[in-house]
Amino acid sequence: MPDLPDPYDPAMTLRWLVRAVVAALVAVGLVALPQPASACACGAMVTTSNTSVSGETALVVWDGTRETISMAMELNGSAEHAAWVMPVPPNTDVTLGDRTVFPTLVDATKPVERTTYDWNPLSPFMMGSAGGAPGGAPPVDVEKVAAIGPFQVTWLTGSDASAVNTWLSSQGYPTKPALTPTFQTYLAKGWRILAVKLLPSSGSLSGTLDPLAMSFSTTEPVYPILLSKHANHVQGINLYVAAAHRMDIAQQAAPNGALRVRFAGRVPASVAGLTTGLGTQTGSSQTVFLTAYSGYLQPQQISGDYLFKQAATDDPYVSTVTRTVWLGWVIWLAIPVLFVVGVVVAVVGIVRSRRPAVEGPAARS
């Protein structure tokens, strides 16, 4: 057991106090360190073991009768054998999207920033928690195969989801039996399963992939995301909806994890990659109404797709991001410093008070 400090030795007492203060500050630093978060794109699966999907951004454009979904995924690492699946309605056309659209959308919907100063020393501890199928099953119908940019896209249909799952597995798609009930949900509605694979001649992919644009007729705009209930990580979602008017979410994919509106307002049609079309419904071909949503979903809470409807009003909205500068560390630093100074002063005072008084000339005589 180490020796305790001598209360009458100021130097030893100071050393012990400094050790205690350093240990306390290290403990505070460990508690305050941010914890890493993970995200995964909706419905996307990558076959290379050293690559993962870190996020997904999508633009939904709806003109009242036809919808186009442009979807881009972000890869961590480099993939030479990327593949994923996406459910889509029948008669869906697929083209290569414009990768310059999303940076433009980010700039158009950026929040207003303001700065505040937080002197609360407890702030870091008060954060809240945000082929043919076996057994005689009907065969899978390969409706169409097309090379689109660096991708090979296959449209699959059928009445038996297990057969679709088996076909995907036989063609090298990273699927699993747990997906079968979700596939069946879409097939029962007459939807197709879109199977996308990187063409061998395309080399490897990294960073933000070229977006795919999927266009189909509908009177009820939708963003299919039910496959993400089988993901292993939190889902990061960024959705932009461009239409003649402001669009509300009529059905949340996860009722307990509702996406938040971070922007709503009219923007130039070119921002959404449009030159004509939507603007004609508002009396002007130069603008569209853009609504931006974002949030994080727990996979086990996802119970459906996102459905959209026209909002009651076209009220604009721009979110505000507060940048808080935490100055509470000054108090944490000041407390031990003042404590050490106070103890040193007290110890020195005690030592001086215990020293024998110096006798004066009168006493010696």
XYZ file of C-alpha atoms in Angstrom:
365
model
C 0.000 0.000 0.000
C 1.530 3.395 -0.957
C 2.516 5.815 1.738
C -0.041 8.434 2.569
C 1.095 12.055 2.276
C 2.507 13.705 5.355
C 0.075 16.528 6.232
C 3.050 18.607 7.350
C 4.996 18.129 4.069
C 3.561 20.652 1.531
C 5.521 19.178 -1.402
C 4.228 15.609 -0.889
C 0.663 16.828 -0.347
C 0.788 18.827 -3.585
C 2.036 15.774 -5.534
C -0.856 13.640 -4.292
C -3.397 16.337 -5.147
C -2.011 16.735 -8.663
C -2.244 12.941 -9.222
C -5.880 12.933 -8.063
C -6.814 15.865 -10.287
C -5.174 14.282 -13.356
C -6.992 10.988 -12.732
C -10.318 12.822 -12.422
C -9.767 14.761 -15.653
C -8.865 11.555 -17.539
C -12.074 9.905 -16.290
C -14.136 12.907 -17.432
C -12.502 12.786 -20.863
C -13.292 9.101 -21.313
C -16.961 9.659 -20.460
C -17.257 12.639 -22.805
C -15.783 10.913 -25.883
C -18.385 10.490 -28.663
C -19.337 6.937 -29.572
C -19.177 5.800 -33.217
C -22.429 5.379 -35.131
C -23.140 3.151 -38.102
C -25.588 3.489 -40.972
C -26.656 1.348 -43.877
C -28.537 2.114 -47.079
C -32.051 0.886 -47.669
C -32.328 -2.383 -49.583
C -28.684 -2.333 -50.654
C -26.313 -5.262 -50.288
C -22.665 -5.417 -51.377
C -20.910 -8.704 -52.002
C -17.285 -7.812 -51.222
C -16.427 -8.399 -47.578
C -14.262 -5.281 -47.259
C -16.974 -2.929 -48.505
C -20.113 -1.618 -46.861
C -22.843 0.850 -47.726
C -22.622 3.890 -45.447
C -25.664 5.832 -46.583
C -28.300 6.513 -49.190
C -29.849 9.641 -50.655
C -32.937 9.636 -52.860
C -34.941 12.171 -54.836
C -38.632 11.446 -55.443
C -40.139 13.487 -58.299
C -43.919 13.256 -58.793
C -45.998 15.093 -61.394
C -49.383 13.793 -60.234
C -49.430 10.677 -62.418
C -45.820 9.561 -62.751
C -43.020 9.179 -60.213
C -39.262 9.028 -60.663
C -36.946 7.862 -57.866
C -33.274 8.766 -58.242
C -31.197 6.848 -55.709
C -27.469 7.115 -54.986
C -25.496 5.033 -52.509
C -22.267 5.801 -50.694
C -19.676 3.025 -50.350
C -17.064 2.619 -47.644
C -14.143 1.031 -49.461
C -13.971 -0.229 -53.024
C -16.265 -2.835 -54.594
C -15.529 -4.943 -57.673
C -18.615 -7.177 -57.292
C -21.432 -4.936 -56.070
C -25.035 -6.143 -56.209
C -28.329 -5.158 -54.639
C -32.103 -5.502 -55.045
C -34.936 -2.976 -55.097
C -38.698 -3.608 -55.373
C -40.482 -1.468 -57.984
C -44.002 -1.309 -59.496
C -44.660 -2.941 -62.885
C -43.619 -1.128 -66.076
C -40.801 0.673 -64.306
C -38.254 2.315 -66.600
C -34.676 2.497 -65.336
C -32.062 4.960 -66.561
C -28.776 6.319 -65.278
C -29.352 9.384 -63.120
C -27.457 12.644 -62.877
C -24.926 12.550 -60.032
C -24.683 16.367 -59.977
C -28.279 16.693 -58.739
C -27.656 15.676 -55.107
C -24.907 18.216 -54.318
C -27.250 20.867 -55.730
C -30.081 19.635 -53.495
C -27.840 19.748 -50.429
C -26.910 23.343 -51.181
C -30.518 24.374 -51.846
C -31.793 22.914 -48.552
C -28.953 23.854 -46.225
C -30.120 25.053 -42.798
C -29.664 28.443 -41.206
C -26.764 28.328 -38.745
C -26.461 30.076 -35.396
C -23.978 29.781 -32.537
C -24.659 29.570 -28.806
C -22.301 29.232 -25.858
C -22.897 26.640 -23.172
C -21.289 27.216 -19.777
C -22.973 24.222 -18.130
C -20.192 21.892 -16.901
C -22.622 18.915 -16.931
C -23.686 19.237 -20.614
C -21.635 16.264 -21.898
C -23.402 14.000 -19.386
C -26.950 15.167 -20.233
C -27.221 14.009 -23.874
C -30.375 12.162 -24.887
C -30.491 9.123 -26.518
C -31.606 9.270 -31.906
C -33.925 -20.161 -62.292
C -36.484 -22.558 -61.190
C -37.274 -23.093 -57.586
C -36.979 -26.528 -55.983
C -39.987 -28.601 -55.016
C -42.029 -27.719 -58.097
C -42.370 -24.019 -57.287
C -43.270 -21.828 -60.253
C -40.259 -20.502 -62.164
C -39.052 -16.922 -61.932
C -39.891 -14.751 -64.896
C -36.940 -12.650 -66.053
C -38.940 -9.842 -67.583
C -36.038 -7.797 -68.926
C -32.257 -7.390 -68.677
C -30.488 -4.155 -69.573
C -27.032 -2.634 -69.242
C -27.401 0.849 -67.735
C -24.156 2.706 -67.225
C -21.869 0.515 -65.107
C -24.778 -1.700 -63.985
C -26.636 -4.754 -65.253
C -30.287 -4.418 -64.268
C -32.708 -7.370 -64.243
C -36.487 -7.108 -63.790
C -37.837 -10.176 -61.925
C -41.455 -11.187 -61.459
C -43.279 -14.256 -60.189
C -45.883 -15.430 -57.724
C -43.537 -17.218 -55.325
C -41.043 -15.160 -53.334
C -38.944 -18.183 -52.352
C -38.363 -18.878 -56.053
C -37.208 -15.297 -56.562
C -34.923 -15.617 -53.555
C -33.455 -18.850 -54.934
C -32.858 -17.256 -58.339
C -31.070 -14.293 -56.746
C -28.860 -16.636 -54.751
C -28.005 -18.726 -57.825
C -26.971 -15.566 -59.685
C -24.603 -14.415 -56.961
C -26.837 -11.879 -55.238
C -26.306 -11.691 -51.459
C -29.770 -12.706 -50.327
C -31.083 -14.794 -47.415
C -34.271 -16.748 -46.540
C -35.423 -14.029 -44.132
C -36.117 -11.763 -47.133
C -38.756 -14.128 -48.576
C -41.805 -12.742 -46.675
C -40.895 -9.179 -47.646
C -40.414 -10.165 -51.295
C -43.841 -11.837 -51.132
C -45.413 -8.581 -49.887
C -44.275 -6.771 -53.031
C -44.962 -9.626 -55.465
C -48.517 -9.923 -54.140
C -49.083 -6.325 -55.252
C -47.801 -7.120 -58.735
C -44.464 -5.379 -58.171
C -41.143 -6.447 -59.657
C -37.878 -7.155 -57.901
C -35.139 -5.086 -59.501
C -31.778 -6.887 -59.318
C -28.783 -4.632 -59.950
C -25.212 -5.840 -60.434
C -21.971 -4.092 -61.316
C -20.826 -5.093 -64.819
C -17.481 -6.977 -64.825
C -16.051 -4.522 -67.366
C -16.721 -1.541 -65.104
C -13.810 -2.155 -62.749
C -14.270 -1.224 -59.112
C -16.596 1.327 -57.542
C -15.970 3.550 -54.540
C -17.405 6.654 -52.930
C -20.752 7.869 -54.225
C -22.116 5.585 -56.947
C -23.841 6.866 -60.066
C -27.545 7.151 -59.244
C -30.194 4.991 -60.868
C -33.442 6.693 -61.874
C -36.566 4.501 -61.658
C -39.723 5.898 -63.273
C -43.249 4.470 -63.070
C -46.894 5.529 -63.210
C -48.666 6.095 -59.894
C -51.248 8.339 -58.294
C -49.812 7.688 -54.832
C -46.083 8.504 -54.578
C -44.098 5.905 -52.651
C -40.557 5.216 -51.526
C -40.062 1.449 -50.983
C -37.936 0.718 -47.930
C -39.486 -2.362 -46.304
C -36.451 -4.502 -47.215
C -34.421 -2.444 -44.745
C -36.157 -4.197 -41.857
C -33.637 -7.006 -42.462
C -30.602 -4.723 -42.114
C -28.082 -5.191 -39.321
C -27.429 -1.532 -38.617
C -29.224 1.765 -38.164
C -30.575 3.146 -41.444
C -29.630 6.695 -42.401
C -32.290 8.246 -44.668
C -32.213 11.441 -46.741
C -35.306 11.934 -48.918
C -36.080 14.812 -51.253
C -39.595 15.066 -52.714
C -40.151 17.410 -55.681
C -43.717 18.075 -56.798
C -46.088 20.867 -57.761
C -46.901 21.429 -54.072
C -45.493 20.600 -50.654
C -45.661 16.877 -49.882
C -46.329 15.355 -46.447
C -45.523 11.785 -45.419
C -48.880 9.987 -45.348
C -47.336 6.761 -43.993
C -44.111 6.509 -42.055
C -41.961 3.441 -42.651
C -41.333 3.271 -38.906
C -44.059 5.011 -36.853
C -41.735 5.248 -33.852
C -38.935 6.757 -35.952
C -40.660 9.455 -38.001
C -38.486 11.401 -40.414
C -38.284 15.121 -39.749
C -38.819 17.909 -42.256
C -35.656 19.958 -42.637
C -36.648 22.036 -45.651
C -39.800 22.980 -47.564
C -39.957 25.633 -50.229
C -39.936 26.521 -53.893
C -36.655 26.058 -55.763
C -35.646 26.403 -59.415
C -36.627 23.355 -61.455
C -32.976 22.900 -62.404
C -32.147 22.179 -58.745
C -34.125 18.930 -58.961
C -32.622 18.085 -62.334
C -35.802 19.201 -64.098
C -36.233 21.591 -66.997
C -39.954 21.205 -67.681
C -42.908 19.270 -66.335
C -43.733 19.907 -62.711
C -43.681 23.656 -63.009
C -46.566 23.650 -65.501
C -48.934 22.631 -62.685
C -48.128 25.776 -60.727
C -48.389 28.240 -63.593
C -44.622 28.503 -63.917
C -42.158 26.161 -65.556
C -39.277 27.635 -63.575
C -39.896 26.329 -60.037
C -40.969 23.212 -58.153
C -41.838 22.681 -54.501
C -39.085 20.732 -52.748
C -39.589 19.014 -49.392
C -36.577 17.420 -47.684
C -36.781 14.751 -44.964
C -34.057 13.047 -42.960
C -33.618 10.752 -39.978
C -32.420 7.393 -38.689
C -34.417 4.179 -38.519
C -33.986 1.122 -36.339
C -34.423 -1.852 -38.719
C -36.685 -3.755 -36.318
C -39.113 -0.797 -36.262
C -39.634 -0.656 -40.052
C -43.101 -1.950 -40.922
C -43.876 -0.484 -44.355
C -42.907 1.884 -47.158
C -43.018 5.663 -47.180
C -46.189 7.044 -48.763
C -46.645 10.725 -49.615
C -49.613 13.065 -50.050
C -50.071 16.715 -50.909
C -49.911 18.942 -47.851
C -52.836 21.176 -46.875
C -50.733 24.299 -47.460
C -47.503 25.226 -49.203
C -45.991 26.740 -46.065
C -42.210 27.090 -46.437
C -39.784 25.893 -43.774
C -36.025 26.110 -43.300
C -34.435 24.291 -40.362
C -31.986 25.959 -38.014
C -28.797 24.260 -36.910
C -27.385 25.487 -33.627
C -23.654 25.181 -33.188
C -23.019 25.057 -29.455
C -19.574 25.930 -28.183
C -19.134 24.176 -24.843
C -17.227 26.347 -22.397
C -18.088 24.292 -19.337
C -14.589 22.790 -19.493
C -13.352 26.108 -18.058
C -15.305 25.396 -14.879
C -14.030 21.802 -14.731
C -10.488 23.129 -15.065
C -11.004 25.944 -12.591
C -12.445 23.733 -9.825
C -9.374 21.476 -9.342
C -6.990 24.397 -9.799
C -8.775 26.410 -7.125
C -8.977 23.317 -4.928
C -5.249 22.669 -5.249
C -4.398 26.302 -4.572
C -6.694 26.347 -1.536
C -5.208 23.163 -0.089
C -1.651 24.343 -0.678
C -2.409 27.633 1.050
C -4.036 25.784 3.952
C -1.128 23.336 4.293
C 1.443 26.113 4.183
C -0.547 27.994 6.819
C -0.673 24.920 9.070
C 3.060 24.302 8.706
C 3.871 27.891 9.500
C 1.596 27.875 12.525
C 3.415 24.822 13.940
C 6.880 26.325 13.648
C 8.322 27.579 17.025
C 8.160 31.330 17.436
C 11.468 33.187 17.051
C 12.524 34.696 20.314
C 13.193 38.425 20.298
C 16.028 40.311 22.134
C 13.898 40.927 25.173
C 13.160 37.238 25.631
C 16.882 36.311 25.338
C 17.849 38.795 28.008
